[in-house]
């Protein structure tokens, strides 16, 4: 149809076998299954990789689709800006990569209006910034990370959660995977 974007993911992954739900309704896994059975099949955390979409389009899609009421709790957008194939003297791609993290709970607590949520975290994790200057902010593992709280993963479930600690995503690992994919 010639469209460059859609509301469906480019890819999605599900387990080959779903775990057997616990007979105890307070169990977080049972809560997740009940969430689906009760008509809310939305994932609690979404990661959107945007290469061809404009930033205004991504923000609109995030606000009006993913973060609409009773949908997702956290949305992580990885924006891959156009790359002109430039490299530094070490052969490292000079490419701008930006991560925008949205958190429904934090946005509502900050009194942001539904449909006008702003990212709670924004990270430049490429090798150049928006002004095309060399960026040294993400040169090694652990320098830039995004966290997702267990209460966002298990939204609507009663604690204790199977994951007691935050989920930590290392942006350096993602940067390196992007560079490998583009043939560095």
Short mmCIF file of C-alpha atoms in Angstrom, two decimals:
data_model
loop_
_atom_site.label_atom_id
_atom_site.label_comp_id
_atom_site.label_asym_id
_atom_site.label_seq_id
_atom_site.Cartn_x
_atom_site.Cartn_y
_atom_site.Cartn_z
CA UNK A 1 0.00 0.00 0.00
CA UNK A 2 3.04 2.29 0.06
CA UNK A 3 2.75 3.12 3.77
CA UNK A 4 6.03 3.43 5.63
CA UNK A 5 4.61 2.76 9.07
CA UNK A 6 1.86 0.85 10.75
CA UNK A 7 0.54 0.30 14.22
CA UNK A 8 1.68 -3.29 14.16
CA UNK A 9 5.22 -4.03 15.25
CA UNK A 10 7.89 -4.88 12.71
CA UNK A 11 8.40 -8.01 14.77
CA UNK A 12 6.99 -9.45 17.94
CA UNK A 13 8.05 -12.38 20.01
CA UNK A 14 6.03 -14.73 22.19
CA UNK A 15 7.10 -17.82 24.10
CA UNK A 16 6.72 -21.20 22.37
CA UNK A 17 4.80 -22.42 25.40
CA UNK A 18 2.98 -20.29 27.91
CA UNK A 19 3.58 -21.15 31.55
CA UNK A 20 0.71 -22.77 33.40
CA UNK A 21 -1.08 -20.05 35.42
CA UNK A 22 -1.04 -20.36 39.19
CA UNK A 23 -4.31 -21.27 40.89
CA UNK A 24 -3.62 -18.44 43.34
CA UNK A 25 -5.21 -15.20 42.02
CA UNK A 26 -2.61 -13.00 43.71
CA UNK A 27 0.18 -14.60 41.68
CA UNK A 28 1.60 -12.05 39.18
CA UNK A 29 1.59 -14.53 36.29
CA UNK A 30 -2.04 -15.39 36.96
CA UNK A 31 -2.73 -11.66 37.10
CA UNK A 32 -1.20 -11.23 33.64
CA UNK A 33 -3.36 -14.02 32.23
CA UNK A 34 -6.43 -12.51 33.91
CA UNK A 35 -5.56 -9.13 32.38
CA UNK A 36 -5.63 -10.79 28.94
CA UNK A 37 -8.79 -12.78 29.69
CA UNK A 38 -10.55 -9.64 30.91
CA UNK A 39 -10.16 -7.98 27.53
CA UNK A 40 -6.85 -6.16 27.93
CA UNK A 41 -4.42 -7.98 25.63
CA UNK A 42 -1.99 -5.06 25.57
CA UNK A 43 1.63 -5.57 26.59
CA UNK A 44 2.69 -3.52 29.60
CA UNK A 45 6.03 -2.57 28.02
CA UNK A 46 6.56 -1.72 24.34
CA UNK A 47 9.80 -1.07 22.47
CA UNK A 48 9.39 0.78 19.18
CA UNK A 49 12.32 1.07 16.76
CA UNK A 50 11.84 4.01 14.41
CA UNK A 51 14.06 4.46 11.41
CA UNK A 52 11.93 6.11 8.75
CA UNK A 53 9.27 7.78 10.90
CA UNK A 54 9.61 11.44 11.86
CA UNK A 55 9.92 12.36 15.52
CA UNK A 56 6.50 14.14 15.60
CA UNK A 57 4.91 11.00 14.10
CA UNK A 58 6.58 8.78 16.71
CA UNK A 59 5.46 11.02 19.59
CA UNK A 60 1.90 11.10 18.25
CA UNK A 61 1.81 7.32 17.82
CA UNK A 62 3.21 6.79 21.31
CA UNK A 63 0.68 9.12 22.93
CA UNK A 64 -2.45 8.29 20.98
CA UNK A 65 -1.90 4.58 20.46
CA UNK A 66 0.52 2.89 22.86
CA UNK A 67 -0.19 5.07 25.92
CA UNK A 68 -3.93 5.43 25.42
CA UNK A 69 -5.95 4.49 28.53
CA UNK A 70 -5.83 0.79 29.49
CA UNK A 71 -2.97 0.00 27.14
CA UNK A 72 0.78 -0.03 27.76
CA UNK A 73 2.56 1.31 30.86
CA UNK A 74 6.07 1.98 29.52
CA UNK A 75 7.12 2.74 25.95
CA UNK A 76 10.73 2.84 24.84
CA UNK A 77 11.34 4.44 21.45
CA UNK A 78 14.69 3.91 19.76
CA UNK A 79 15.07 6.52 17.01
CA UNK A 80 17.68 5.67 14.38
CA UNK A 81 18.37 8.95 12.60
CA UNK A 82 19.48 8.92 8.93
CA UNK A 83 23.07 7.78 8.46
CA UNK A 84 25.29 9.23 5.73
CA UNK A 85 27.82 6.38 6.08
CA UNK A 86 30.47 8.60 7.72
CA UNK A 87 32.94 6.92 10.08
CA UNK A 88 35.59 8.20 12.46
CA UNK A 89 39.30 7.44 12.05
CA UNK A 90 38.85 4.15 13.94
CA UNK A 91 36.13 3.02 11.52
CA UNK A 92 33.33 3.57 14.02
CA UNK A 93 30.05 4.72 12.40
CA UNK A 94 29.16 8.35 13.10
CA UNK A 95 25.45 7.94 13.67
CA UNK A 96 22.87 9.61 15.86
CA UNK A 97 20.74 7.24 17.96
CA UNK A 98 18.23 8.51 20.51
CA UNK A 99 16.26 6.64 23.18
CA UNK A 100 13.00 8.12 24.49
CA UNK A 101 11.42 6.40 27.50
CA UNK A 102 7.79 7.10 28.39
CA UNK A 103 6.25 5.98 31.67
CA UNK A 104 2.48 6.33 32.00
CA UNK A 105 2.62 6.34 35.81
CA UNK A 106 5.35 9.03 36.01
CA UNK A 107 3.62 11.18 33.39
CA UNK A 108 0.30 11.07 35.25
CA UNK A 109 2.02 11.81 38.58
CA UNK A 110 3.61 14.87 36.93
CA UNK A 111 0.08 16.04 35.95
CA UNK A 112 0.75 15.71 32.24
CA UNK A 113 -2.45 15.48 30.24
CA UNK A 114 -3.37 12.18 28.61
CA UNK A 115 -2.26 12.37 24.97
CA UNK A 116 0.49 14.91 25.76
CA UNK A 117 2.96 12.73 27.63
CA UNK A 118 6.62 13.66 27.31
CA UNK A 119 9.54 11.25 27.67
CA UNK A 120 10.69 10.78 31.27
CA UNK A 121 14.17 9.94 29.99
CA UNK A 122 15.91 10.94 26.75
CA UNK A 123 19.36 9.63 25.91
CA UNK A 124 21.62 10.25 22.94
CA UNK A 125 23.37 6.88 22.66
CA UNK A 126 24.94 7.16 19.22
CA UNK A 127 28.38 8.40 18.33
CA UNK A 128 27.24 11.90 17.30
CA UNK A 129 24.71 14.30 18.83
CA UNK A 130 21.95 16.33 17.17
CA UNK A 131 24.51 18.97 16.16
CA UNK A 132 26.65 16.32 14.41
CA UNK A 133 29.35 16.62 17.08
CA UNK A 134 31.22 13.55 18.34
CA UNK A 135 29.49 12.13 21.42
CA UNK A 136 31.33 10.17 24.09
CA UNK A 137 28.27 9.44 26.23
CA UNK A 138 27.90 5.78 25.30
CA UNK A 139 31.35 4.28 24.78
CA UNK A 140 31.10 1.24 27.05
CA UNK A 141 28.65 -1.03 28.81
CA UNK A 142 26.85 0.55 31.73
CA UNK A 143 27.37 4.17 30.65
CA UNK A 144 23.72 4.65 29.61
CA UNK A 145 20.92 2.45 30.85
CA UNK A 146 17.13 2.55 30.82
CA UNK A 147 15.22 1.01 33.72
CA UNK A 148 11.74 -0.44 33.93
CA UNK A 149 10.17 -0.87 37.35
CA UNK A 150 8.52 -4.20 38.26
CA UNK A 151 5.24 -2.42 39.02
CA UNK A 152 5.12 -1.27 35.39
CA UNK A 153 5.84 -4.75 34.04
CA UNK A 154 3.17 -6.26 36.30
CA UNK A 155 0.63 -3.40 36.16
CA UNK A 156 -2.61 -4.42 37.83
CA UNK A 157 -1.04 -7.34 39.70
CA UNK A 158 -0.63 -7.68 43.44
CA UNK A 159 2.93 -7.78 44.79
CA UNK A 160 5.21 -9.59 45.36
CA UNK A 161 6.25 -9.70 41.72
CA UNK A 162 8.35 -12.49 40.16
CA UNK A 163 10.90 -9.79 39.24
CA UNK A 164 11.78 -7.87 42.37
CA UNK A 165 14.46 -5.69 40.76
CA UNK A 166 14.22 -3.15 37.96
CA UNK A 167 14.75 -4.41 34.43
CA UNK A 168 17.89 -2.64 33.17
CA UNK A 169 18.52 -2.20 29.45
CA UNK A 170 22.07 -1.25 28.47
CA UNK A 171 22.00 1.13 25.49
CA UNK A 172 25.62 0.35 24.57
CA UNK A 173 24.60 -3.24 23.74
CA UNK A 174 21.81 -1.91 21.52
CA UNK A 175 24.18 0.58 19.87
CA UNK A 176 26.66 -2.17 19.07
CA UNK A 177 23.92 -4.44 17.66
CA UNK A 178 22.75 -1.60 15.38
CA UNK A 179 26.31 -0.99 14.18
CA UNK A 180 26.83 -4.72 13.52
CA UNK A 181 23.56 -4.87 11.58
CA UNK A 182 24.42 -1.91 9.38
CA UNK A 183 27.75 -3.50 8.52
CA UNK A 184 29.81 -1.10 10.61
#
